[in-house]
């Protein structure tokens, strides 16, 4: 019997990645509480990706693989949250414009809840990428007005 793949995220980029690899999947956006006391980006993306995958996995039956993910950007040790609106996004991108770099952190949690074990089989990993914002100030207006 094959496993269903469930993406616990509404992210267009994550959908695009799964589609590029030819995976057949369904999307169930997690409604989990994303509040956290984590102050380190690595810990934050691990925790939130886990929470998202776990919340969706609890609602599934049968053989399923649930993928949860989270991404944050950090600059000067400060985790930048999701912009509240266009003005906040403009301010955030302007803060990064002309600066050498920030870091993007992505965490992914994969749940296989129906393995015949008392606890789900879970894999959690994260990655940090160096993001250069040296020239992004030229694109601020375009980016904010089109996305």
Tab-separated table of C-alpha atoms in Angstrom:
chain	number	residue	atom	x	y	z
A	1	UNK	CA	0.000	0.000	0.000
A	2	UNK	CA	1.388	3.418	-0.972
A	3	UNK	CA	1.674	6.434	1.253
A	4	UNK	CA	-0.244	9.648	0.639
A	5	UNK	CA	1.930	12.755	0.850
A	6	UNK	CA	0.451	15.715	2.694
A	7	UNK	CA	2.093	19.136	2.687
A	8	UNK	CA	1.197	20.961	5.911
A	9	UNK	CA	1.818	24.349	4.305
A	10	UNK	CA	0.126	26.731	1.925
A	11	UNK	CA	3.460	28.101	0.704
A	12	UNK	CA	3.524	28.484	-3.078
A	13	UNK	CA	7.283	27.808	-3.097
A	14	UNK	CA	6.936	24.526	-1.206
A	15	UNK	CA	4.163	23.421	-3.556
A	16	UNK	CA	6.385	24.301	-6.502
A	17	UNK	CA	9.270	22.222	-5.117
A	18	UNK	CA	7.090	19.137	-4.612
A	19	UNK	CA	5.618	19.566	-8.079
A	20	UNK	CA	9.089	19.897	-9.647
A	21	UNK	CA	10.123	16.527	-8.261
A	22	UNK	CA	6.963	14.959	-9.626
A	23	UNK	CA	5.421	14.199	-6.258
A	24	UNK	CA	1.692	13.659	-6.037
A	25	UNK	CA	0.507	15.385	-2.863
A	26	UNK	CA	-2.339	17.180	-1.177
A	27	UNK	CA	-2.178	20.402	0.814
A	28	UNK	CA	-3.652	20.695	4.299
A	29	UNK	CA	-2.612	23.966	5.900
A	30	UNK	CA	-1.891	23.600	9.594
A	31	UNK	CA	-3.843	25.758	12.003
A	32	UNK	CA	-1.435	25.121	14.884
A	33	UNK	CA	-0.451	27.780	17.390
A	34	UNK	CA	2.803	29.269	16.106
A	35	UNK	CA	3.677	31.101	19.312
A	36	UNK	CA	7.077	30.150	20.661
A	37	UNK	CA	9.704	31.267	23.140
A	38	UNK	CA	12.566	30.327	20.785
A	39	UNK	CA	15.064	33.103	20.202
A	40	UNK	CA	17.507	31.180	17.994
A	41	UNK	CA	16.474	30.870	14.333
A	42	UNK	CA	17.582	27.233	14.072
A	43	UNK	CA	15.475	26.223	17.071
A	44	UNK	CA	12.528	28.304	15.881
A	45	UNK	CA	12.272	26.687	12.430
A	46	UNK	CA	12.717	23.214	13.902
A	47	UNK	CA	9.958	23.805	16.471
A	48	UNK	CA	7.469	25.408	14.096
A	49	UNK	CA	7.978	22.891	11.301
A	50	UNK	CA	7.419	20.126	13.866
A	51	UNK	CA	4.257	21.757	15.251
A	52	UNK	CA	2.789	22.180	11.760
A	53	UNK	CA	3.506	18.596	10.700
A	54	UNK	CA	2.296	17.182	14.010
A	55	UNK	CA	-0.996	19.113	13.930
A	56	UNK	CA	-1.847	17.871	10.439
A	57	UNK	CA	-0.575	14.319	11.089
A	58	UNK	CA	-2.916	13.954	14.089
A	59	UNK	CA	-5.898	14.405	11.769
A	60	UNK	CA	-4.822	11.788	9.213
A	61	UNK	CA	-5.695	8.128	8.895
A	62	UNK	CA	-3.976	5.403	6.955
A	63	UNK	CA	-0.507	5.436	5.491
A	64	UNK	CA	0.574	9.044	5.129
A	65	UNK	CA	3.724	11.147	5.038
A	66	UNK	CA	3.180	14.648	6.438
A	67	UNK	CA	5.679	17.389	5.656
A	68	UNK	CA	5.770	20.565	7.743
A	69	UNK	CA	8.096	23.475	7.051
A	70	UNK	CA	8.973	26.912	8.330
A	71	UNK	CA	11.351	29.629	7.173
A	72	UNK	CA	12.641	32.787	8.848
A	73	UNK	CA	15.169	35.464	8.011
A	74	UNK	CA	17.571	36.727	10.667
A	75	UNK	CA	19.700	39.856	10.550
A	76	UNK	CA	22.190	40.912	13.222
A	77	UNK	CA	20.914	38.171	15.515
A	78	UNK	CA	17.295	39.361	15.229
A	79	UNK	CA	14.626	37.091	13.779
A	80	UNK	CA	12.486	39.016	11.338
A	81	UNK	CA	8.869	37.935	11.430
A	82	UNK	CA	6.379	37.948	8.608
A	83	UNK	CA	5.554	41.511	7.503
A	84	UNK	CA	2.193	42.732	8.770
A	85	UNK	CA	1.451	44.694	5.597
A	86	UNK	CA	3.081	46.306	2.553
A	87	UNK	CA	4.513	49.170	4.603
A	88	UNK	CA	6.102	46.745	7.068
A	89	UNK	CA	7.522	44.674	4.188
A	90	UNK	CA	8.969	47.821	2.607
A	91	UNK	CA	10.559	48.834	5.918
A	92	UNK	CA	12.003	45.362	6.429
A	93	UNK	CA	13.489	45.138	2.937
A	94	UNK	CA	14.791	48.716	3.200
A	95	UNK	CA	16.546	47.795	6.453
A	96	UNK	CA	18.332	44.966	4.628
A	97	UNK	CA	19.063	46.935	1.438
A	98	UNK	CA	22.713	47.826	0.957
A	99	UNK	CA	23.763	45.580	3.829
A	100	UNK	CA	26.162	42.734	3.298
A	101	UNK	CA	23.920	39.891	4.324
A	102	UNK	CA	21.285	38.233	6.376
A	103	UNK	CA	20.589	34.549	6.854
A	104	UNK	CA	17.579	32.514	5.892
A	105	UNK	CA	16.721	29.450	7.976
A	106	UNK	CA	14.386	26.689	6.869
A	107	UNK	CA	13.225	23.783	8.996
A	108	UNK	CA	11.455	20.702	7.695
A	109	UNK	CA	9.740	17.995	9.707
A	110	UNK	CA	8.547	14.762	8.150
A	111	UNK	CA	6.017	12.617	10.020
A	112	UNK	CA	5.120	9.016	9.294
A	113	UNK	CA	2.460	8.599	11.972
A	114	UNK	CA	1.244	5.111	11.031
A	115	UNK	CA	4.359	2.998	11.325
A	116	UNK	CA	2.952	0.538	13.865
A	117	UNK	CA	4.962	2.191	16.624
A	118	UNK	CA	3.635	4.004	19.670
A	119	UNK	CA	5.202	7.237	18.465
A	120	UNK	CA	5.380	8.583	14.925
A	121	UNK	CA	8.595	8.247	12.993
A	122	UNK	CA	9.873	11.820	12.664
A	123	UNK	CA	12.826	13.469	10.947
A	124	UNK	CA	13.652	17.129	11.571
A	125	UNK	CA	16.359	19.110	9.864
A	126	UNK	CA	17.207	22.711	9.107
A	127	UNK	CA	19.402	24.679	6.766
A	128	UNK	CA	20.841	28.175	6.894
A	129	UNK	CA	21.549	30.144	3.749
A	130	UNK	CA	23.548	33.329	3.338
A	131	UNK	CA	21.350	35.931	1.648
A	132	UNK	CA	22.944	38.948	-0.008
A	133	UNK	CA	20.929	42.159	-0.087
A	134	UNK	CA	23.556	44.401	-1.673
A	135	UNK	CA	21.401	45.362	-4.642
A	136	UNK	CA	17.877	44.683	-3.440
A	137	UNK	CA	17.025	48.349	-2.877
A	138	UNK	CA	16.499	48.644	-6.659
A	139	UNK	CA	13.710	46.089	-6.474
A	140	UNK	CA	11.832	47.174	-3.325
A	141	UNK	CA	9.067	49.089	-5.065
A	142	UNK	CA	8.577	46.452	-7.746
A	143	UNK	CA	8.567	43.562	-5.239
A	144	UNK	CA	6.097	45.144	-2.832
A	145	UNK	CA	3.716	46.263	-5.579
A	146	UNK	CA	3.624	42.866	-7.349
A	147	UNK	CA	3.543	40.301	-4.538
